[in-house]
Coordinates of N, CA, C and O in Angstrom, one line a residue:
M1 N -82.5 -70.2 -1.8 CA -83.7 -71.5 -1.5 C -83.5 -72.0 0.2 O -82.6 -72.2 0.4
A2 N -84.7 -72.4 0.2 CA -84.5 -72.6 2.0 C -84.1 -74.2 1.9 O -84.7 -74.9 1.1
S3 N -83.9 -74.4 2.8 CA -83.1 -75.9 3.3 C -84.1 -77.0 3.9 O -84.8 -75.8 4.4
L4 N -84.3 -78.2 3.7 CA -85.3 -79.0 4.0 C -84.8 -79.2 5.8 O -83.4 -79.7 5.7
P5 N -85.8 -79.3 6.2 CA -85.3 -79.9 7.9 C -84.7 -81.4 7.7 O -85.2 -82.0 6.6
T6 N -83.8 -82.0 8.4 CA -83.0 -82.8 8.2 C -84.1 -84.3 9.2 O -84.0 -85.3 8.2
N7 N -85.1 -83.3 9.6 CA -85.7 -84.7 9.9 C -87.0 -85.3 8.7 O -87.6 -86.3 9.2
T8 N -87.1 -84.5 7.6 CA -87.8 -84.9 6.6 C -86.8 -86.5 6.3 O -87.5 -86.8 5.1
L9 N -85.7 -86.4 6.0 CA -84.9 -87.4 5.4 C -85.1 -88.9 6.2 O -84.2 -88.5 7.0
S10 N -85.9 -89.8 5.7 CA -85.8 -90.7 6.5 C -85.5 -92.2 5.7 O -86.3 -92.0 4.7
P11 N -85.1 -93.1 5.9 CA -85.0 -94.4 5.2 C -86.3 -94.9 5.1 O -86.3 -96.2 4.8
A12 N -87.2 -94.7 6.3 CA -88.3 -95.5 6.5 C -89.1 -95.0 5.4 O -90.0 -95.8 5.0
H13 N -89.5 -93.9 4.6 CA -89.8 -93.2 3.8 C -89.2 -93.0 2.6 O -88.7 -92.0 2.3
L14 N -89.1 -93.9 1.4 CA -88.1 -93.6 0.6 C -89.2 -92.8 -0.8 O -88.7 -92.5 -1.8
L15 N -90.4 -93.4 -1.0 CA -91.0 -93.6 -2.1 C -92.9 -93.8 -1.7 O -92.8 -94.8 -1.3
T16 N -93.7 -93.0 -2.6 CA -94.9 -93.6 -2.3 C -96.1 -93.7 -3.3 O -95.5 -93.1 -4.0
L17 N -96.6 -95.1 -3.8 CA -97.1 -95.0 -4.8 C -98.6 -95.2 -4.4 O -99.1 -96.3 -4.0
G18 N -99.2 -94.1 -4.7 CA -100.7 -93.9 -4.1 C -100.6 -94.3 -2.6 O -100.3 -93.3 -2.1
M19 N -101.1 -95.0 -1.9 CA -101.2 -94.9 -0.5 C -100.1 -96.2 -0.4 O -100.0 -96.3 1.3
F20 N -99.1 -96.8 -1.2 CA -98.3 -97.8 -0.6 C -97.1 -97.3 -0.4 O -96.4 -96.0 -1.6
L21 N -96.5 -97.3 1.1 CA -95.3 -96.6 1.1 C -93.9 -97.6 1.1 O -94.0 -98.8 1.6
F22 N -93.1 -97.2 0.0 CA -92.0 -98.1 -0.3 C -90.9 -97.2 0.9 O -90.7 -96.3 1.2
G23 N -90.5 -98.4 1.9 CA -89.3 -98.0 3.0 C -89.3 -99.6 3.6 O -89.4 -100.2 3.1
I24 N -88.1 -99.2 4.7 CA -87.8 -100.4 5.3 C -88.5 -100.9 5.9 O -88.6 -102.5 6.1
D25 N -89.9 -100.3 6.5 CA -90.9 -101.4 7.0 C -91.3 -102.6 6.3 O -92.1 -103.4 6.6
A26 N -91.7 -101.9 4.7 CA -92.5 -102.6 3.8 C -91.8 -103.7 2.9 O -91.4 -104.6 2.7
M27 N -91.1 -102.4 1.7 CA -90.6 -103.1 0.9 C -89.7 -101.4 0.4 O -89.6 -100.9 -0.5
A28 N -88.2 -102.2 0.7 CA -87.1 -100.7 0.7 C -86.6 -101.3 -0.8 O -86.0 -102.7 -1.6
Y29 N -86.3 -100.4 -2.2 CA -85.5 -100.6 -2.8 C -84.1 -99.9 -2.9 O -84.0 -99.1 -1.8
S30 N -83.2 -100.7 -3.7 CA -82.0 -100.5 -3.4 C -81.7 -99.5 -4.7 O -80.3 -98.8 -4.8
E31 N -82.0 -99.6 -5.7 CA -82.0 -99.0 -6.8 C -83.0 -98.6 -8.1 O -84.3 -98.9 -7.7
L32 N -82.9 -97.5 -8.3 CA -84.1 -96.7 -9.1 C -84.0 -96.5 -10.4 O -82.8 -95.8 -10.6
S33 N -84.2 -96.7 -11.4 CA -83.9 -96.6 -12.4 C -85.1 -96.2 -13.4 O -85.7 -96.4 -13.4
R34 N -84.5 -94.9 -14.3 CA -86.1 -93.9 -14.8 C -85.3 -94.2 -16.8 O -84.4 -93.5 -16.7
R35 N -86.3 -94.2 -17.3 CA -85.9 -93.9 -18.6 C -87.2 -92.7 -19.0 O -88.5 -93.3 -19.3
T36 N -86.7 -92.0 -20.2 CA -87.4 -91.0 -20.4 C -87.4 -90.6 -21.9 O -86.1 -90.8 -22.3
S37 N -88.1 -90.4 -22.7 CA -88.1 -90.3 -23.9 C -88.9 -89.1 -24.1 O -90.2 -88.6 -23.8
W38 N -88.5 -88.8 -25.6 CA -89.4 -87.5 -26.2 C -90.1 -88.1 -27.8 O -88.9 -88.7 -28.4
R39 N -90.7 -87.6 -28.0 CA -91.2 -87.8 -29.4 C -90.7 -87.0 -30.6 O -91.3 -85.8 -30.4
H40 N -90.6 -87.5 -31.5 CA -90.6 -86.7 -32.8 C -90.7 -87.2 -34.3 O -90.3 -88.2 -34.4
G41 N -91.7 -87.0 -34.9 CA -92.3 -87.5 -36.1 C -91.4 -86.9 -37.2 O -90.9 -85.7 -37.3
T42 N -91.5 -87.8 -38.1 CA -90.6 -87.3 -39.5 C -91.2 -87.6 -40.7 O -92.0 -88.4 -40.8
S43 N -91.1 -87.0 -41.6 CA -91.2 -87.1 -42.6 C -90.4 -87.4 -44.2 O -89.4 -86.4 -44.0
E44 N -90.4 -88.1 -45.1 CA -89.4 -87.9 -45.9 C -89.5 -86.6 -46.9 O -90.5 -85.9 -47.0
R45 N -88.3 -86.3 -47.7 CA -88.2 -85.3 -48.3 C -87.3 -85.6 -49.4 O -86.3 -86.4 -49.4
F46 N -87.7 -85.4 -50.8 CA -86.8 -85.8 -52.0 C -85.6 -85.0 -52.3 O -85.3 -83.9 -51.7
M47 N -84.4 -85.8 -52.1 CA -82.6 -85.3 -52.3 C -82.3 -84.6 -51.0 O -81.4 -83.5 -50.9
A48 N -82.9 -84.5 -49.6 CA -82.9 -84.0 -48.4 C -82.8 -84.7 -47.3 O -83.4 -86.2 -47.4
R49 N -82.5 -84.6 -46.2 CA -83.0 -85.7 -45.0 C -84.5 -85.1 -44.5 O -84.9 -83.9 -45.0
P50 N -84.7 -86.0 -44.0 CA -86.1 -86.1 -43.4 C -86.3 -84.6 -42.4 O -85.4 -84.6 -41.9
A51 N -87.4 -84.4 -42.5 CA -88.4 -83.3 -42.2 C -88.5 -83.9 -40.6 O -89.3 -84.9 -40.8
S52 N -88.2 -83.2 -39.6 CA -88.7 -83.6 -38.2 C -89.5 -82.7 -37.3 O -89.1 -81.5 -37.5
Q53 N -90.4 -83.0 -36.9 CA -91.3 -81.9 -35.7 C -91.4 -82.9 -34.5 O -91.6 -83.8 -34.4
Y54 N -90.8 -81.6 -33.2 CA -91.4 -82.4 -32.2 C -92.8 -82.5 -31.6 O -93.5 -81.7 -32.4
L55 N -93.1 -83.6 -31.5 CA -94.4 -83.7 -31.2 C -95.1 -83.9 -29.6 O -95.8 -84.2 -29.2
G56 N -93.9 -84.2 -28.6 CA -93.9 -84.2 -27.2 C -93.4 -85.3 -26.5 O -92.8 -85.6 -27.0
P57 N -93.6 -85.2 -24.9 CA -93.4 -86.2 -24.5 C -93.7 -87.8 -24.8 O -94.9 -87.9 -25.3
G58 N -92.6 -88.5 -24.5 CA -93.0 -89.9 -24.6 C -93.2 -90.5 -23.7 O -93.5 -90.2 -22.7
E59 N -92.4 -91.9 -23.4 CA -92.3 -93.0 -22.9 C -91.8 -92.4 -21.6 O -90.9 -91.6 -21.6
D60 N -92.0 -92.8 -20.5 CA -91.5 -92.1 -18.8 C -91.5 -93.7 -18.0 O -92.9 -93.7 -17.6
T61 N -90.5 -94.6 -18.0 CA -90.8 -95.5 -17.0 C -89.8 -95.4 -16.0 O -89.0 -95.1 -15.8
I62 N -90.3 -96.3 -14.8 CA -89.1 -96.3 -13.7 C -89.4 -97.6 -13.0 O -90.3 -98.3 -13.3
T63 N -88.0 -98.2 -12.9 CA -87.8 -99.7 -12.1 C -87.4 -99.0 -10.7 O -86.2 -98.8 -10.8
L64 N -88.3 -100.0 -9.8 CA -87.4 -100.3 -8.5 C -87.0 -101.4 -8.5 O -87.9 -102.6 -8.9
A65 N -85.9 -101.4 -8.0 CA -85.4 -103.1 -7.7 C -84.8 -103.0 -6.1 O -83.9 -102.2 -6.0
G66 N -84.6 -104.0 -5.8 CA -84.2 -104.5 -4.6 C -84.2 -105.8 -3.8 O -84.8 -106.6 -4.7
L67 N -84.1 -106.0 -2.7 CA -83.9 -107.3 -2.1 C -84.9 -107.0 -0.8 O -84.5 -106.3 0.4
L68 N -85.7 -108.4 -0.6 CA -86.7 -107.9 0.6 C -86.1 -109.2 1.3 O -86.3 -110.6 1.0
V69 N -86.1 -109.0 2.9 CA -85.2 -109.8 3.9 C -86.2 -109.4 4.9 O -86.0 -108.8 5.6
P70 N -87.2 -110.0 5.2 CA -88.2 -109.7 6.5 C -87.2 -110.0 8.0 O -87.8 -109.3 8.6
E71 N -86.5 -110.6 7.8 CA -85.8 -111.5 9.2 C -85.0 -109.9 9.4 O -84.3 -109.3 10.5
V72 N -84.6 -108.7 8.1 CA -84.0 -107.6 8.6 C -84.3 -106.5 8.4 O -85.0 -105.9 9.1
A73 N -85.5 -106.5 7.0 CA -86.6 -105.2 6.5 C -87.4 -105.9 5.8 O -87.1 -106.9 4.8
G74 N -88.7 -105.2 5.7 CA -89.6 -105.5 5.2 C -90.5 -106.4 5.2 O -90.2 -107.4 6.1
Q75 N -91.5 -106.9 4.9 CA -92.4 -108.0 4.8 C -93.4 -108.5 3.2 O -93.0 -107.9 2.5
F76 N -93.1 -109.7 3.5 CA -93.7 -110.5 2.4 C -94.9 -110.0 2.0 O -95.0 -110.1 0.7
V77 N -95.7 -110.2 2.6 CA -97.0 -109.1 2.3 C -97.2 -108.0 1.5 O -98.0 -108.0 0.7
A78 N -95.8 -107.3 1.5 CA -95.9 -106.4 0.7 C -96.1 -106.7 -0.8 O -96.6 -105.8 -1.8
I79 N -95.2 -108.0 -1.2 CA -95.4 -108.1 -2.8 C -97.1 -108.4 -2.8 O -97.0 -108.2 -4.1
E80 N -97.6 -109.0 -2.0 CA -98.7 -109.4 -2.7 C -99.9 -107.9 -2.8 O -100.9 -107.9 -3.6
I81 N -99.8 -106.9 -1.8 CA -100.0 -105.7 -2.1 C -100.1 -104.8 -3.3 O -100.8 -104.4 -4.2
V82 N -98.9 -105.1 -3.8 CA -98.3 -104.6 -4.9 C -99.0 -105.0 -6.5 O -99.8 -104.7 -7.0
K83 N -99.0 -106.6 -6.0 CA -99.5 -107.3 -7.2 C -101.3 -106.9 -7.1 O -101.9 -106.7 -8.0
A84 N -101.6 -106.8 -5.9 CA -103.3 -106.5 -5.7 C -103.3 -105.2 -6.6 O -104.5 -104.9 -7.5
M85 N -102.7 -104.1 -6.4 CA -103.1 -102.9 -6.9 C -102.5 -102.9 -8.5 O -103.5 -102.2 -9.2
A86 N -101.7 -103.8 -8.6 CA -101.3 -104.0 -10.7 C -102.5 -104.8 -11.0 O -103.0 -104.4 -12.1
D87 N -103.5 -105.6 -10.0 CA -104.2 -106.4 -11.0 C -106.0 -105.0 -11.4 O -106.7 -105.3 -12.0
T88 N -105.7 -103.9 -10.4 CA -106.8 -103.0 -10.5 C -106.7 -102.3 -11.9 O -107.6 -101.8 -12.4
G89 N -105.4 -102.4 -12.5 CA -105.3 -101.1 -13.4 C -105.4 -100.1 -13.6 O -105.2 -99.2 -14.4
E90 N -105.3 -99.6 -12.3 CA -105.2 -98.1 -11.7 C -104.1 -97.5 -12.3 O -103.0 -98.3 -11.9
D91 N -103.7 -96.3 -12.4 CA -102.7 -95.5 -12.0 C -102.4 -94.5 -10.8 O -103.9 -94.5 -9.9
Y92 N -101.8 -94.4 -10.3 CA -101.4 -94.1 -8.9 C -100.4 -92.7 -8.8 O -99.3 -92.8 -9.5
P93 N -100.5 -91.9 -8.1 CA -99.2 -90.9 -7.6 C -98.4 -91.4 -7.4 O -98.2 -92.1 -6.3
L94 N -97.1 -91.0 -7.9 CA -95.8 -91.4 -7.4 C -94.9 -90.2 -6.7 O -95.1 -89.0 -7.5
V95 N -95.0 -90.2 -5.2 CA -94.4 -89.0 -4.7 C -92.8 -89.8 -3.7 O -93.0 -90.7 -3.2
D96 N -91.9 -88.8 -3.8 CA -91.0 -89.3 -3.6 C -90.8 -88.8 -2.2 O -91.8 -88.3 -1.4
G97 N -89.7 -89.1 -1.2 CA -89.8 -89.1 0.0 C -89.7 -87.4 0.6 O -89.8 -87.2 1.6
L98 N -89.6 -86.6 -0.7 CA -89.3 -85.3 -0.3 C -90.7 -84.8 -0.8 O -90.5 -83.3 -0.2
G99 N -91.5 -85.4 -1.0 CA -93.1 -84.8 -1.3 C -93.1 -84.5 -2.5 O -93.7 -83.7 -3.0
R100 N -92.3 -84.7 -3.6 CA -92.3 -84.1 -5.2 C -92.9 -85.2 -5.8 O -93.0 -86.3 -5.7
V101 N -94.0 -84.6 -6.5 CA -94.8 -85.5 -7.2 C -94.4 -85.9 -8.6 O -93.9 -85.1 -9.1
L102 N -94.1 -87.2 -8.6 CA -93.2 -87.5 -10.3 C -94.2 -87.9 -11.0 O -93.8 -87.7 -12.2
G103 N -95.5 -87.8 -10.9 CA -96.5 -88.1 -12.1 C -97.6 -89.0 -11.6 O -97.1 -89.9 -10.3
H104 N -98.3 -89.9 -12.4 CA -99.1 -91.1 -12.2 C -98.6 -92.0 -13.0 O -98.6 -91.6 -14.0
Y105 N -98.5 -93.5 -12.2 CA -97.7 -94.2 -12.6 C -98.7 -95.5 -12.7 O -99.8 -95.5 -11.5
R106 N -98.9 -96.2 -13.5 CA -99.3 -97.7 -13.3 C -98.1 -98.9 -13.5 O -97.4 -98.8 -13.9
I107 N -98.7 -99.8 -12.8 CA -97.6 -101.1 -12.3 C -97.9 -101.8 -13.5 O -99.0 -102.5 -13.9
M108 N -96.6 -101.9 -14.3 CA -96.8 -102.9 -15.3 C -96.1 -104.0 -15.3 O -96.6 -104.8 -16.7
R109 N -95.3 -104.4 -14.6 CA -94.1 -105.6 -14.5 C -94.1 -105.8 -13.1 O -93.7 -104.4 -12.5
L110 N -94.1 -107.2 -12.2 CA -93.2 -107.4 -11.5 C -92.8 -108.6 -11.4 O -93.0 -109.6 -11.7
E111 N -91.1 -108.4 -11.0 CA -90.3 -109.3 -11.3 C -90.0 -110.1 -9.6 O -89.5 -109.5 -9.0
E112 N -90.0 -111.9 -9.6 CA -89.4 -112.1 -8.2 C -88.0 -112.8 -8.3 O -88.8 -113.7 -9.4
T113 N -87.3 -113.1 -7.4 CA -86.6 -114.5 -7.4 C -86.2 -114.5 -5.7 O -86.0 -113.8 -5.4
H114 N -86.8 -115.8 -5.6 CA -87.0 -116.1 -4.6 C -85.7 -116.9 -4.1 O -85.0 -117.8 -4.9
R115 N -84.7 -116.5 -3.1 CA -83.9 -117.1 -2.6 C -83.4 -117.9 -1.5 O -84.4 -117.2 -0.4
G116 N -82.6 -118.7 -1.1 CA -82.2 -119.4 0.1 C -83.9 -119.9 0.3 O -84.1 -119.6 1.9
I117 N -84.1 -120.9 0.1 CA -85.5 -121.9 0.2 C -85.2 -122.4 1.3 O -84.4 -123.1 1.5
M118 N -86.4 -122.3 2.2 CA -86.4 -122.7 3.4 C -87.4 -124.1 3.6 O -87.9 -124.0 2.6
G119 N -87.7 -124.7 4.8 CA -88.3 -125.6 4.5 C -89.9 -125.2 4.4 O -90.6 -124.1 4.8
G120 N -90.9 -126.1 3.8 CA -92.1 -125.3 3.2 C -92.1 -124.4 2.3 O -93.1 -123.9 1.6
G121 N -91.0 -124.3 1.4 CA -90.7 -123.4 0.3 C -90.7 -122.2 0.2 O -91.3 -121.5 -0.5
L122 N -90.5 -121.6 1.9 CA -90.3 -120.5 2.5 C -89.2 -119.8 1.9 O -88.1 -120.2 2.1
P123 N -89.0 -118.6 1.1 CA -87.7 -118.0 0.7 C -87.2 -117.0 2.1 O -88.0 -116.8 2.6
R124 N -86.0 -117.2 2.1 CA -85.5 -116.5 3.4 C -85.7 -114.9 2.5 O -85.5 -114.2 3.4
A125 N -85.0 -114.4 1.2 CA -85.2 -113.4 0.7 C -85.8 -113.4 -0.8 O -85.7 -115.0 -1.5
V126 N -85.8 -111.9 -0.9 CA -86.9 -112.1 -2.7 C -86.3 -111.2 -3.5 O -86.4 -109.7 -2.5
D127 N -85.5 -110.9 -4.3 CA -85.3 -110.3 -5.0 C -86.3 -109.9 -5.9 O -87.4 -110.0 -6.2
F128 N -86.6 -108.2 -5.9 CA -88.0 -107.8 -6.8 C -87.5 -106.9 -7.6 O -86.5 -105.9 -7.4
A129 N -88.1 -106.4 -8.6 CA -87.9 -105.4 -9.8 C -89.5 -105.1 -10.2 O -90.2 -106.2 -10.4
I130 N -89.7 -103.7 -9.7 CA -91.0 -103.4 -10.4 C -91.0 -102.2 -11.7 O -90.3 -101.3 -11.1
E131 N -91.5 -102.3 -12.5 CA -91.7 -101.4 -13.6 C -93.0 -100.7 -13.3 O -94.2 -101.3 -13.6
L132 N -92.8 -99.4 -13.7 CA -93.7 -98.2 -13.4 C -93.8 -97.6 -14.8 O -93.0 -97.1 -15.3
E133 N -94.9 -97.0 -15.7 CA -94.8 -96.3 -16.9 C -96.1 -95.1 -16.1 O -97.3 -95.4 -15.5
R134 N -95.3 -94.4 -16.6 CA -96.2 -93.0 -16.6 C -97.7 -92.6 -17.2 O -97.1 -93.3 -18.7
V135 N -98.6 -92.4 -17.1 CA -99.6 -92.3 -17.8 C -100.4 -90.9 -17.9 O -101.3 -90.8 -18.5
D136 N -99.7 -89.8 -17.1 CA -100.4 -88.6 -17.3 C -99.6 -87.7 -17.7 O -98.4 -88.2 -18.6

């Protein structure tokens, strides 16, 4: 197996959703959790356990969570871009920093917690969580 060049591993490029780049310059996440399920159909049987049959893949969701601190890394406008992408209702290819395509996902939920509120209501930092659902 060939090894990857070390210059492809960059904290500036963590993940890409469509044309949006998750990374230090825009919106870096510190946690990625993935929940994958598989479907099994069952039917009742008399005097026996239910019969089951594998039906295929089920839900596949990814949650990205992190802290946006524009003074250190990231930009507040990144949150607005993610909201605009979600408003379209479209799905986007999700590609990790090594170029592996993880599938097509749509944005299902965005949670924000503004912290350290300064004058004018501007937060010093924003905790965020983005939930993506696989659609392909």
